[in-house]
Structures are given as structure tokens and as C-alpha cells.
PDB file of C-alpha atoms in Angstrom:
ATOM      1  CA  UNK A   1     -17.720 -11.462  -1.885  1.00 53.00           C
ATOM      2  CA  UNK A   2     -21.042 -11.360  -3.741  1.00 56.00           C
ATOM      3  CA  UNK A   3     -21.098 -10.197  -7.369  1.00 74.00           C
ATOM      4  CA  UNK A   4     -17.360 -10.320  -7.949  1.00 80.00           C
ATOM      5  CA  UNK A   5     -16.608  -8.068 -10.882  1.00 77.00           C
ATOM      6  CA  UNK A   6     -12.942  -8.967 -11.373  1.00 90.00           C
ATOM      7  CA  UNK A   7     -10.317 -11.356 -10.026  1.00 90.00           C
ATOM      8  CA  UNK A   8      -6.733 -10.050 -10.089  1.00 91.00           C
ATOM      9  CA  UNK A   9      -3.874 -12.468  -9.585  1.00 90.00           C
ATOM     10  CA  UNK A  10      -0.604 -11.304  -8.138  1.00 87.00           C
ATOM     11  CA  UNK A  11       1.967 -10.588 -10.917  1.00 83.00           C
ATOM     12  CA  UNK A  12       5.773 -10.687 -10.286  1.00 82.00           C
ATOM     13  CA  UNK A  13       7.461  -7.286 -10.348  1.00 79.00           C
ATOM     14  CA  UNK A  14      10.987  -6.152  -9.655  1.00 73.00           C
ATOM     15  CA  UNK A  15      11.476  -3.073  -7.500  1.00 66.00           C
ATOM     16  CA  UNK A  16      15.265  -3.188  -7.652  1.00 59.00           C
ATOM     17  CA  UNK A  17      16.939  -6.328  -6.267  1.00 61.00           C
ATOM     18  CA  UNK A  18      13.634  -7.314  -4.670  1.00 67.00           C
ATOM     19  CA  UNK A  19      10.661  -9.159  -6.236  1.00 73.00           C
ATOM     20  CA  UNK A  20       7.104  -8.325  -5.190  1.00 83.00           C
ATOM     21  CA  UNK A  21       3.670  -9.403  -6.136  1.00 89.00           C
ATOM     22  CA  UNK A  22       1.836  -6.567  -7.894  1.00 88.00           C
ATOM     23  CA  UNK A  23      -1.951  -6.280  -7.588  1.00 92.00           C
ATOM     24  CA  UNK A  24      -2.703  -2.732  -8.637  1.00 93.00           C
ATOM     25  CA  UNK A  25      -2.632  -1.084 -11.115  1.00 88.00           C
ATOM     26  CA  UNK A  26      -4.154  -3.643 -13.441  1.00 89.00           C
ATOM     27  CA  UNK A  27      -4.966  -3.150 -17.072  1.00 84.00           C
ATOM     28  CA  UNK A  28      -8.697  -3.753 -16.451  1.00 82.00           C
ATOM     29  CA  UNK A  29      -8.832  -1.902 -13.119  1.00 88.00           C
ATOM     30  CA  UNK A  30      -6.449   0.917 -12.553  1.00 89.00           C
ATOM     31  CA  UNK A  31      -7.807   1.929  -9.120  1.00 95.00           C
ATOM     32  CA  UNK A  32     -10.151   0.691  -6.384  1.00 96.00           C
ATOM     33  CA  UNK A  33     -11.588   3.816  -4.788  1.00 95.00           C
ATOM     34  CA  UNK A  34      -8.580   6.074  -4.242  1.00 98.00           C
ATOM     35  CA  UNK A  35      -6.142   3.068  -3.960  1.00 98.00           C
ATOM     36  CA  UNK A  36      -3.960   3.183  -7.058  1.00 97.00           C
ATOM     37  CA  UNK A  37      -1.077   0.853  -6.337  1.00 95.00           C
ATOM     38  CA  UNK A  38      -0.627  -2.257  -4.160  1.00 96.00           C
ATOM     39  CA  UNK A  39       2.360  -4.542  -3.885  1.00 94.00           C
ATOM     40  CA  UNK A  40       2.563  -7.674  -1.750  1.00 95.00           C
ATOM     41  CA  UNK A  41       6.175  -7.712  -0.523  1.00 92.00           C
ATOM     42  CA  UNK A  42       7.531 -11.177   0.344  1.00 87.00           C
ATOM     43  CA  UNK A  43       7.508 -13.272   2.364  1.00 90.00           C
ATOM     44  CA  UNK A  44      11.149 -13.626   1.797  1.00 89.00           C
ATOM     45  CA  UNK A  45      14.097 -14.503   4.015  1.00 88.00           C
ATOM     46  CA  UNK A  46      17.208 -12.250   3.703  1.00 82.00           C
ATOM     47  CA  UNK A  47      20.437 -13.821   4.874  1.00 78.00           C
ATOM     48  CA  UNK A  48      23.139 -11.895   6.796  1.00 71.00           C
ATOM     49  CA  UNK A  49      24.705 -10.764   3.422  1.00 74.00           C
ATOM     50  CA  UNK A  50      21.478  -9.384   2.097  1.00 81.00           C
ATOM     51  CA  UNK A  51      19.582  -6.299   3.005  1.00 87.00           C
ATOM     52  CA  UNK A  52      16.416  -4.489   1.940  1.00 88.00           C
ATOM     53  CA  UNK A  53      17.695  -1.409   0.285  1.00 89.00           C
ATOM     54  CA  UNK A  54      15.393   0.864  -1.729  1.00 92.00           C
ATOM     55  CA  UNK A  55      17.585   3.880  -2.487  1.00 94.00           C
ATOM     56  CA  UNK A  56      16.261   7.490  -2.420  1.00 97.00           C
ATOM     57  CA  UNK A  57      13.488   7.976  -4.947  1.00 97.00           C
ATOM     58  CA  UNK A  58      10.761  10.667  -5.459  1.00 98.00           C
ATOM     59  CA  UNK A  59       6.936  10.783  -5.364  1.00 98.00           C
ATOM     60  CA  UNK A  60       4.246  13.360  -6.175  1.00 98.00           C
ATOM     61  CA  UNK A  61       0.475  13.390  -5.940  1.00 98.00           C
ATOM     62  CA  UNK A  62      -0.036  10.468  -3.537  1.00 98.00           C
ATOM     63  CA  UNK A  63       0.276   9.124  -0.037  1.00 98.00           C
ATOM     64  CA  UNK A  64       2.197   5.919   0.631  1.00 98.00           C
ATOM     65  CA  UNK A  65       1.069   3.369   3.280  1.00 98.00           C
ATOM     66  CA  UNK A  66       3.567   0.758   4.437  1.00 98.00           C
ATOM     67  CA  UNK A  67       2.187  -2.055   6.596  1.00 98.00           C
ATOM     68  CA  UNK A  68       4.508  -4.912   7.615  1.00 97.00           C
ATOM     69  CA  UNK A  69       3.633  -8.442   8.786  1.00 97.00           C
ATOM     70  CA  UNK A  70       7.256  -9.358   9.426  1.00 96.00           C
ATOM     71  CA  UNK A  71      10.559  -7.570   9.276  1.00 95.00           C
ATOM     72  CA  UNK A  72      11.704  -3.973   9.871  1.00 96.00           C
ATOM     73  CA  UNK A  73      12.379  -0.976   7.571  1.00 96.00           C
ATOM     74  CA  UNK A  74      14.114   2.309   8.292  1.00 97.00           C
ATOM     75  CA  UNK A  75      12.311   5.162   6.541  1.00 98.00           C
ATOM     76  CA  UNK A  76      14.264   8.345   5.831  1.00 98.00           C
ATOM     77  CA  UNK A  77      12.973  11.375   3.812  1.00 98.00           C
ATOM     78  CA  UNK A  78      13.737  14.988   2.789  1.00 98.00           C
ATOM     79  CA  UNK A  79      11.559  16.333   5.675  1.00 98.00           C
ATOM     80  CA  UNK A  80      14.246  14.996   8.058  1.00 97.00           C
ATOM     81  CA  UNK A  81      12.221  11.998   9.338  1.00 98.00           C
ATOM     82  CA  UNK A  82      14.113   8.850  10.297  1.00 97.00           C
ATOM     83  CA  UNK A  83      11.617   6.304  11.621  1.00 97.00           C
ATOM     84  CA  UNK A  84      11.744   2.503  11.904  1.00 98.00           C
ATOM     85  CA  UNK A  85       8.572   0.709  10.978  1.00 97.00           C
ATOM     86  CA  UNK A  86       7.833  -2.669  12.571  1.00 97.00           C
ATOM     87  CA  UNK A  87       4.942  -5.182  12.111  1.00 97.00           C
ATOM     88  CA  UNK A  88       1.495  -3.770  12.869  1.00 97.00           C
ATOM     89  CA  UNK A  89       2.450  -0.111  12.684  1.00 98.00           C
ATOM     90  CA  UNK A  90       1.756   2.227   9.733  1.00 98.00           C
ATOM     91  CA  UNK A  91       4.039   4.601   7.871  1.00 98.00           C
ATOM     92  CA  UNK A  92       1.913   7.169   6.100  1.00 98.00           C
ATOM     93  CA  UNK A  93       3.840   9.589   3.865  1.00 98.00           C
ATOM     94  CA  UNK A  94       2.070  12.182   1.735  1.00 98.00           C
ATOM     95  CA  UNK A  95       4.170  13.332  -1.175  1.00 98.00           C
ATOM     96  CA  UNK A  96       1.958  16.229  -2.361  1.00 98.00           C
ATOM     97  CA  UNK A  97       4.083  18.460  -4.573  1.00 98.00           C
ATOM     98  CA  UNK A  98       7.140  16.260  -4.017  1.00 98.00           C
ATOM     99  CA  UNK A  99       9.170  14.327  -1.567  1.00 98.00           C
ATOM    100  CA  UNK A 100      12.138  11.899  -1.638  1.00 98.00           C
ATOM    101  CA  UNK A 101      12.508   8.905   0.676  1.00 98.00           C
ATOM    102  CA  UNK A 102      14.492   5.722   1.159  1.00 96.00           C
ATOM    103  CA  UNK A 103      13.617   2.416   2.714  1.00 95.00           C
ATOM    104  CA  UNK A 104      16.379   0.246   4.110  1.00 94.00           C
ATOM    105  CA  UNK A 105      17.142  -2.463   6.626  1.00 93.00           C
ATOM    106  CA  UNK A 106      18.029  -0.670   9.904  1.00 95.00           C
ATOM    107  CA  UNK A 107      21.778  -0.569  10.646  1.00 93.00           C
ATOM    108  CA  UNK A 108      21.457  -2.859  13.807  1.00 93.00           C
ATOM    109  CA  UNK A 109      19.932  -5.646  11.644  1.00 92.00           C
ATOM    110  CA  UNK A 110      22.129  -5.456   8.629  1.00 90.00           C
ATOM    111  CA  UNK A 111      24.351  -8.362   9.583  1.00 86.00           C
ATOM    112  CA  UNK A 112      21.527 -10.657  10.714  1.00 87.00           C
ATOM    113  CA  UNK A 113      19.098 -12.933   8.835  1.00 86.00           C
ATOM    114  CA  UNK A 114      15.734 -11.165   8.403  1.00 86.00           C
ATOM    115  CA  UNK A 115      12.229 -12.037   7.121  1.00 90.00           C
ATOM    116  CA  UNK A 116      10.468  -9.403   5.099  1.00 91.00           C
ATOM    117  CA  UNK A 117       6.691  -9.461   4.496  1.00 95.00           C
ATOM    118  CA  UNK A 118       4.165  -6.710   4.061  1.00 96.00           C
ATOM    119  CA  UNK A 119       2.074  -4.437   1.860  1.00 96.00           C
ATOM    120  CA  UNK A 120       3.301  -1.311   0.040  1.00 96.00           C
ATOM    121  CA  UNK A 121       0.360   0.838  -1.022  1.00 97.00           C
ATOM    122  CA  UNK A 122      -0.248   4.183  -2.757  1.00 98.00           C
ATOM    123  CA  UNK A 123      -3.360   6.232  -2.270  1.00 98.00           C
ATOM    124  CA  UNK A 124      -4.010   8.988  -4.765  1.00 98.00           C
ATOM    125  CA  UNK A 125      -4.686  12.493  -3.434  1.00 98.00           C
ATOM    126  CA  UNK A 126      -7.805  14.459  -4.345  1.00 98.00           C
ATOM    127  CA  UNK A 127      -7.194  16.837  -7.225  1.00 98.00           C
ATOM    128  CA  UNK A 128      -7.215  19.983  -5.082  1.00 98.00           C
ATOM    129  CA  UNK A 129      -4.545  18.474  -2.764  1.00 98.00           C
ATOM    130  CA  UNK A 130      -2.139  17.055  -5.357  1.00 98.00           C
ATOM    131  CA  UNK A 131       0.186  20.005  -4.827  1.00 97.00           C
ATOM    132  CA  UNK A 132      -0.009  20.204  -1.002  1.00 98.00           C
ATOM    133  CA  UNK A 133       3.037  20.399   1.183  1.00 98.00           C
ATOM    134  CA  UNK A 134       4.526  16.892   1.963  1.00 98.00           C
ATOM    135  CA  UNK A 135       3.849  15.309   5.280  1.00 98.00           C
ATOM    136  CA  UNK A 136       4.909  12.180   7.205  1.00 98.00           C
ATOM    137  CA  UNK A 137       3.152  10.301  10.082  1.00 98.00           C
ATOM    138  CA  UNK A 138       4.007   7.194  11.967  1.00 98.00           C
ATOM    139  CA  UNK A 139       1.088   5.378  13.726  1.00 98.00           C
ATOM    140  CA  UNK A 140       1.977   2.683  16.234  1.00 97.00           C
ATOM    141  CA  UNK A 141       0.016  -0.582  16.322  1.00 97.00           C
ATOM    142  CA  UNK A 142      -1.683   0.311  19.595  1.00 97.00           C
ATOM    143  CA  UNK A 143      -3.145   3.426  18.066  1.00 97.00           C
ATOM    144  CA  UNK A 144      -4.995   1.470  15.335  1.00 97.00           C
ATOM    145  CA  UNK A 145      -8.631   0.633  16.145  1.00 98.00           C
ATOM    146  CA  UNK A 146      -9.047  -3.122  16.839  1.00 98.00           C
ATOM    147  CA  UNK A 147     -12.109  -5.059  18.000  1.00 98.00           C
ATOM    148  CA  UNK A 148     -13.564  -8.574  18.094  1.00 97.00           C
ATOM    149  CA  UNK A 149     -16.935  -9.845  17.039  1.00 94.00           C
ATOM    150  CA  UNK A 150     -17.252 -13.535  17.904  1.00 92.00           C
ATOM    151  CA  UNK A 151     -14.475 -15.399  16.192  1.00 94.00           C
ATOM    152  CA  UNK A 152     -13.590 -12.446  13.930  1.00 96.00           C
ATOM    153  CA  UNK A 153     -10.813  -9.968  14.807  1.00 97.00           C
ATOM    154  CA  UNK A 154     -11.048  -6.609  13.032  1.00 98.00           C
ATOM    155  CA  UNK A 155      -8.422  -3.842  12.600  1.00 98.00           C
ATOM    156  CA  UNK A 156      -9.100  -0.572  10.861  1.00 98.00           C
ATOM    157  CA  UNK A 157      -5.712   0.171   9.396  1.00 98.00           C
ATOM    158  CA  UNK A 158      -6.776   3.423   7.692  1.00 98.00           C
ATOM    159  CA  UNK A 159      -9.874   5.493   6.950  1.00 98.00           C
ATOM    160  CA  UNK A 160     -13.373   5.211   8.425  1.00 98.00           C
ATOM    161  CA  UNK A 161     -15.856   2.210   8.769  1.00 97.00           C
ATOM    162  CA  UNK A 162     -17.950   0.586  11.501  1.00 96.00           C
ATOM    163  CA  UNK A 163     -18.428   3.956  13.173  1.00 96.00           C
ATOM    164  CA  UNK A 164     -14.670   3.992  13.892  1.00 97.00           C
ATOM    165  CA  UNK A 165     -11.847   6.178  12.535  1.00 98.00           C
ATOM    166  CA  UNK A 166      -8.215   5.274  12.184  1.00 98.00           C
ATOM    167  CA  UNK A 167      -5.434   7.620  13.351  1.00 97.00           C
ATOM    168  CA  UNK A 168      -3.964   7.524   9.872  1.00 98.00           C
ATOM    169  CA  UNK A 169      -4.582  11.068   8.552  1.00 97.00           C
ATOM    170  CA  UNK A 170      -6.125  10.328   5.202  1.00 98.00           C
ATOM    171  CA  UNK A 171      -7.448  12.949   2.693  1.00 98.00           C
ATOM    172  CA  UNK A 172     -10.428  11.228   1.122  1.00 98.00           C
ATOM    173  CA  UNK A 173     -13.222   8.880   2.085  1.00 98.00           C
ATOM    174  CA  UNK A 174     -11.668   5.402   2.216  1.00 98.00           C
ATOM    175  CA  UNK A 175     -11.166   2.253   4.304  1.00 97.00           C
ATOM    176  CA  UNK A 176      -8.533  -0.409   4.786  1.00 98.00           C
ATOM    177  CA  UNK A 177      -9.686  -3.280   7.017  1.00 97.00           C
ATOM    178  CA  UNK A 178      -7.879  -6.343   8.370  1.00 98.00           C
ATOM    179  CA  UNK A 179     -10.117  -9.314   9.263  1.00 98.00           C
ATOM    180  CA  UNK A 180      -8.811 -12.508  10.888  1.00 98.00           C
ATOM    181  CA  UNK A 181     -10.911 -15.524  11.588  1.00 97.00           C
ATOM    182  CA  UNK A 182     -10.488 -18.508  13.977  1.00 95.00           C
ATOM    183  CA  UNK A 183     -13.491 -20.458  12.559  1.00 97.00           C
ATOM    184  CA  UNK A 184     -15.407 -20.858   9.354  1.00 97.00           C
ATOM    185  CA  UNK A 185     -18.381 -18.337   9.266  1.00 95.00           C
ATOM    186  CA  UNK A 186     -20.356 -15.992   7.168  1.00 94.00           C
ATOM    187  CA  UNK A 187     -19.168 -12.392   7.012  1.00 95.00           C
ATOM    188  CA  UNK A 188     -21.706  -9.795   6.003  1.00 92.00           C
ATOM    189  CA  UNK A 189     -20.326  -6.210   6.326  1.00 92.00           C
ATOM    190  CA  UNK A 190     -21.621  -4.598   3.115  1.00 87.00           C
ATOM    191  CA  UNK A 191     -23.686  -2.055   5.099  1.00 90.00           C
ATOM    192  CA  UNK A 192     -20.501  -0.811   6.795  1.00 93.00           C
ATOM    193  CA  UNK A 193     -18.646  -0.091   3.587  1.00 93.00           C
ATOM    194  CA  UNK A 194     -19.043   2.401   0.709  1.00 94.00           C
ATOM    195  CA  UNK A 195     -17.804   3.291  -2.761  1.00 94.00           C
ATOM    196  CA  UNK A 196     -15.654   0.555  -4.464  1.00 93.00           C
ATOM    197  CA  UNK A 197     -14.323  -2.413  -2.596  1.00 93.00           C
ATOM    198  CA  UNK A 198     -11.491  -4.937  -3.067  1.00 94.00           C
ATOM    199  CA  UNK A 199     -10.732  -8.016  -1.008  1.00 95.00           C
ATOM    200  CA  UNK A 200      -7.162  -9.422  -0.722  1.00 95.00           C
ATOM    201  CA  UNK A 201      -6.506 -12.827   0.696  1.00 96.00           C
ATOM    202  CA  UNK A 202      -3.270 -13.039   2.648  1.00 96.00           C
ATOM    203  CA  UNK A 203      -3.818 -16.395   4.387  1.00 96.00           C
ATOM    204  CA  UNK A 204      -6.506 -19.081   4.293  1.00 97.00           C
ATOM    205  CA  UNK A 205      -9.493 -18.756   1.896  1.00 97.00           C
ATOM    206  CA  UNK A 206     -12.956 -17.350   1.310  1.00 95.00           C
ATOM    207  CA  UNK A 207     -16.005 -18.832  -0.392  1.00 94.00           C
ATOM    208  CA  UNK A 208     -18.480 -16.790  -2.470  1.00 89.00           C
ATOM    209  CA  UNK A 209     -21.312 -18.031  -4.703  1.00 85.00           C
ATOM    210  CA  UNK A 210     -19.979 -21.573  -4.593  1.00 88.00           C
ATOM    211  CA  UNK A 211     -16.404 -20.682  -5.504  1.00 91.00           C
ATOM    212  CA  UNK A 212     -13.260 -20.908  -3.310  1.00 94.00           C
ATOM    213  CA  UNK A 213     -10.680 -18.105  -3.462  1.00 95.00           C
ATOM    214  CA  UNK A 214      -7.153 -18.497  -1.975  1.00 94.00           C
ATOM    215  CA  UNK A 215      -4.056 -16.357  -1.273  1.00 94.00           C
ATOM    216  CA  UNK A 216      -2.485 -14.029  -3.863  1.00 91.00           C
ATOM    217  CA  UNK A 217      -5.838 -13.042  -5.310  1.00 92.00           C
ATOM    218  CA  UNK A 218      -7.531  -9.674  -5.168  1.00 94.00           C
ATOM    219  CA  UNK A 219     -11.257  -9.814  -5.624  1.00 94.00           C
ATOM    220  CA  UNK A 220     -12.948  -6.601  -6.793  1.00 93.00           C
ATOM    221  CA  UNK A 221     -16.741  -6.286  -6.077  1.00 88.00           C
ATOM    222  CA  UNK A 222     -19.242  -4.663  -8.368  1.00 77.00           C
ATOM    223  CA  UNK A 223     -20.677  -2.814  -5.255  1.00 78.00           C
ATOM    224  CA  UNK A 224     -19.178  -2.627  -1.801  1.00 74.00           C
ATOM    225  CA  UNK A 225     -22.703  -2.913  -0.282  1.00 71.00           C
ATOM    226  CA  UNK A 226     -22.746  -6.540  -1.650  1.00 66.00           C
ATOM    227  CA  UNK A 227     -19.763  -7.532   0.497  1.00 80.00           C
ATOM    228  CA  UNK A 228     -20.908 -10.888   1.902  1.00 86.00           C
ATOM    229  CA  UNK A 229     -18.789 -14.084   1.886  1.00 93.00           C
ATOM    230  CA  UNK A 230     -17.791 -17.132   3.913  1.00 95.00           C
ATOM    231  CA  UNK A 231     -14.367 -16.927   5.529  1.00 96.00           C
ATOM    232  CA  UNK A 232     -12.492 -20.147   6.251  1.00 97.00           C
ATOM    233  CA  UNK A 233     -10.903 -20.838   9.684  1.00 97.00           C
ATOM    234  CA  UNK A 234      -7.488 -19.361  10.330  1.00 97.00           C
ATOM    235  CA  UNK A 235      -7.756 -16.848   7.499  1.00 98.00           C
ATOM    236  CA  UNK A 236      -6.516 -13.332   7.174  1.00 98.00           C
ATOM    237  CA  UNK A 237      -7.911 -10.901   4.595  1.00 97.00           C
ATOM    238  CA  UNK A 238      -7.690  -7.201   3.831  1.00 97.00           C
ATOM    239  CA  UNK A 239     -10.623  -5.210   2.470  1.00 96.00           C
ATOM    240  CA  UNK A 240      -9.875  -1.731   1.044  1.00 95.00           C
ATOM    241  CA  UNK A 241     -11.610   0.838  -1.102  1.00 95.00           C
ATOM    242  CA  UNK A 242     -13.753   3.956  -0.754  1.00 96.00           C
ATOM    243  CA  UNK A 243     -15.193   6.716  -2.933  1.00 96.00           C
ATOM    244  CA  UNK A 244     -13.558   6.942  -6.364  1.00 96.00           C
ATOM    245  CA  UNK A 245     -12.373  10.265  -7.787  1.00 97.00           C
ATOM    246  CA  UNK A 246     -14.218  11.883 -10.746  1.00 96.00           C
ATOM    247  CA  UNK A 247     -10.929  12.597 -12.554  1.00 96.00           C
ATOM    248  CA  UNK A 248      -8.609  10.048 -14.200  1.00 96.00           C
ATOM    249  CA  UNK A 249      -5.214   9.555 -12.502  1.00 97.00           C
ATOM    250  CA  UNK A 250      -2.011   8.967 -14.543  1.00 97.00           C
ATOM    251  CA  UNK A 251       1.095   7.046 -13.346  1.00 96.00           C
ATOM    252  CA  UNK A 252       4.606   7.470 -14.587  1.00 96.00           C
ATOM    253  CA  UNK A 253       7.138   5.559 -12.491  1.00 95.00           C
ATOM    254  CA  UNK A 254       6.711   6.893  -8.986  1.00 96.00           C
ATOM    255  CA  UNK A 255       4.610   9.918  -9.938  1.00 98.00           C
ATOM    256  CA  UNK A 256       0.882  10.123  -9.713  1.00 98.00           C
ATOM    257  CA  UNK A 257      -1.335  13.056 -10.909  1.00 98.00           C
ATOM    258  CA  UNK A 258      -4.545  14.056 -12.718  1.00 98.00           C
ATOM    259  CA  UNK A 259      -2.321  16.462 -14.703  1.00 98.00           C
ATOM    260  CA  UNK A 260       0.239  14.968 -17.162  1.00 98.00           C
ATOM    261  CA  UNK A 261       2.189  18.256 -17.167  1.00 98.00           C
ATOM    262  CA  UNK A 262       2.867  17.929 -13.395  1.00 98.00           C
ATOM    263  CA  UNK A 263       4.267  14.425 -14.038  1.00 98.00           C
ATOM    264  CA  UNK A 264       6.492  15.701 -16.799  1.00 98.00           C
ATOM    265  CA  UNK A 265       7.834  18.485 -14.679  1.00 98.00           C
ATOM    266  CA  UNK A 266       8.510  16.028 -11.789  1.00 98.00           C
ATOM    267  CA  UNK A 267      10.297  13.678 -14.166  1.00 97.00           C
ATOM    268  CA  UNK A 268      12.545  16.385 -15.510  1.00 97.00           C
ATOM    269  CA  UNK A 269      13.227  17.648 -11.971  1.00 98.00           C
ATOM    270  CA  UNK A 270      14.330  14.133 -10.882  1.00 98.00           C
ATOM    271  CA  UNK A 271      16.467  13.625 -13.965  1.00 97.00           C
ATOM    272  CA  UNK A 272      18.322  16.949 -13.214  1.00 97.00           C
ATOM    273  CA  UNK A 273      18.512  15.992  -9.552  1.00 96.00           C
ATOM    274  CA  UNK A 274      16.661  19.161  -8.483  1.00 97.00           C
ATOM    275  CA  UNK A 275      14.577  17.461  -5.778  1.00 97.00           C
ATOM    276  CA  UNK A 276      15.676  17.976  -2.143  1.00 97.00           C
ATOM    277  CA  UNK A 277      18.221  15.461  -0.937  1.00 96.00           C
ATOM    278  CA  UNK A 278      18.126  13.149   2.076  1.00 97.00           C
ATOM    279  CA  UNK A 279      20.824  14.287   4.406  1.00 94.00           C
ATOM    280  CA  UNK A 280      23.717  11.860   4.478  1.00 90.00           C
ATOM    281  CA  UNK A 281      22.414   9.698   1.631  1.00 91.00           C
ATOM    282  CA  UNK A 282      23.823  10.572  -1.789  1.00 89.00           C
ATOM    283  CA  UNK A 283      22.589   7.425  -3.600  1.00 94.00           C
ATOM    284  CA  UNK A 284      19.463   7.563  -5.750  1.00 95.00           C
ATOM    285  CA  UNK A 285      17.442   5.461  -8.152  1.00 95.00           C
ATOM    286  CA  UNK A 286      17.712   6.910 -11.729  1.00 95.00           C
ATOM    287  CA  UNK A 287      14.520   7.554 -13.720  1.00 96.00           C
ATOM    288  CA  UNK A 288      13.970   4.315 -15.607  1.00 91.00           C
ATOM    289  CA  UNK A 289      14.218   4.077 -19.410  1.00 80.00           C
ATOM    290  CA  UNK A 290      10.856   2.245 -19.405  1.00 58.00           C
ATOM    291  CA  UNK A 291       7.509   3.107 -17.783  1.00 50.00           C
ATOM    292  CA  UNK A 292       6.038   0.975 -15.130  1.00 47.00           C
ATOM    293  CA  UNK A 293       2.869  -0.831 -16.313  1.00 42.00           C
TER     294      UNK A 293
END
């Protein structure tokens, strides 16, 4: 990626009995376009006595995007949705003024070994939609635009680019692209992108301006229109970004907003357990005594 502004290395973070590699937020770069939070989850093998169990917890002011490479997660929320997400599909949950959800190993897999690997992403909402009604959408893999150009395979996971539009119902101008290569070649797609741009290397490597970059690195470009690089054979990368918001966004635990008062209200509401409950699930994650960095 030409004119790399910043290189962010994955940092270990604990999300409750499960370690992830955190990419955003970062002290020198809180957001890339509207993307405000990205965790690389796994790869990890869970044995028959272990399960992926993220108990009920709340969100406001954002949309969550879950994208798996391996494994399976059962999503349940206070809108009454109960949906299993599998590799290649997208779970898109918009919290708006407030929602509670849980993410667990499905019942039929709880006594079996299981690999877990994927991306957990938060996308901030535009200011005028931060208090919208919550929504949930599940988009199957075959609904996501995919195409091939030579030895490159493209997938538009979310947003708009290349004259295509994903079925994921986003609320701002953004893109999330998957690119896979079977050979070493130059990639020049800057004219197809806009706003800010970040490139995450999942597998393989890319070369830019004489430097080699490998997995677990997020490269942030100075300008998405300068997105040109050489991708190595058998590589998989994700490019995401879009138009940044004019207002600053604040994060406190699972809450995102341009208004600190809304975050404070959500915090007190969760502490008093005044959010809606997920039917049949009385567990919950308490508000932490420390703030997530």
C-alpha cells in the first residue's frame, strides 16, 4: 500500500475466557473511516470441554459485523433473533439506542472439538442515527458479491466499491473487501476506493515500497486513492474504510457515541440491569471496573 501512514500490530486482549488480537482502536488511530473496533479472533482450537461463550452484554451507537473463517457462533438478542453464523456469512447487528446480545457455541457442537477463527468488527453510526431503533440482519455467503479478475478473487463483504453493493445494510459510505491471490502480482485499486483505508493481512504477505508486510499487521494508508501494492501468492487480505465522520466518537466498554452523556446513561442502565433481557438467558457480563483502552 503506497504511502503507509501507520503500521498497527495485533495486541493481545481478553474478552472473557478468550484471547483476541486487537487492531482498533489504537492510541494513534482511533478509527479508519467509520470502523472503530476490530478484533482478530483466533485461530484457536477448543476441545470438547471448552466452548465459546460470550454472555449477554449491551451495545449502543454502533453496528457489529461478525465474519468467520472457521467455526460457528449462535447469536441471540433482545429483538428475539436466534441465528447461527457460519464461515463466509455476515451477522450485522445495529445497536442504535440499545440492544443486548450473546454469542455462544451452538448446542449441537458443545461436546465436540471446534476451531474458532474470524473477525469481530464495530462500525460507528452517523450522529443522526445513533439513537435509531435496533436492527439485526443475517446475510448468507451466497448473497455477498464475489468476482474474479485474473488470479485475484474479490468479495465485497460490506458497503460499496467497484460499482457493486453488498447486501449488508450499512448506514454510511464504507467498504470492506476480501482479496485472495493465487499468484504474485501488482494490485492497483485506489481508484475504486474512497475516504480512509486500512489493509489487514490474514495470510501470506504484501510488498510496498520495498518493504514486506506479513500477517497480524494492519496498514493504514495516508490516502485510499494511493492503494497500490504487490500481493504474494496464496495470500488473503482485507481492505476496509470509507468516509470518516466529522465528529469525534467516544468508547466506554461496549458503548460508542458522539455524546458522552448517552454513554453515561447506558452505563447506569446496564449497572441497574434496566436493559431488555434475552429470553431464557439470565446470565450477563457485569460492567467492568476498568475502561477498555
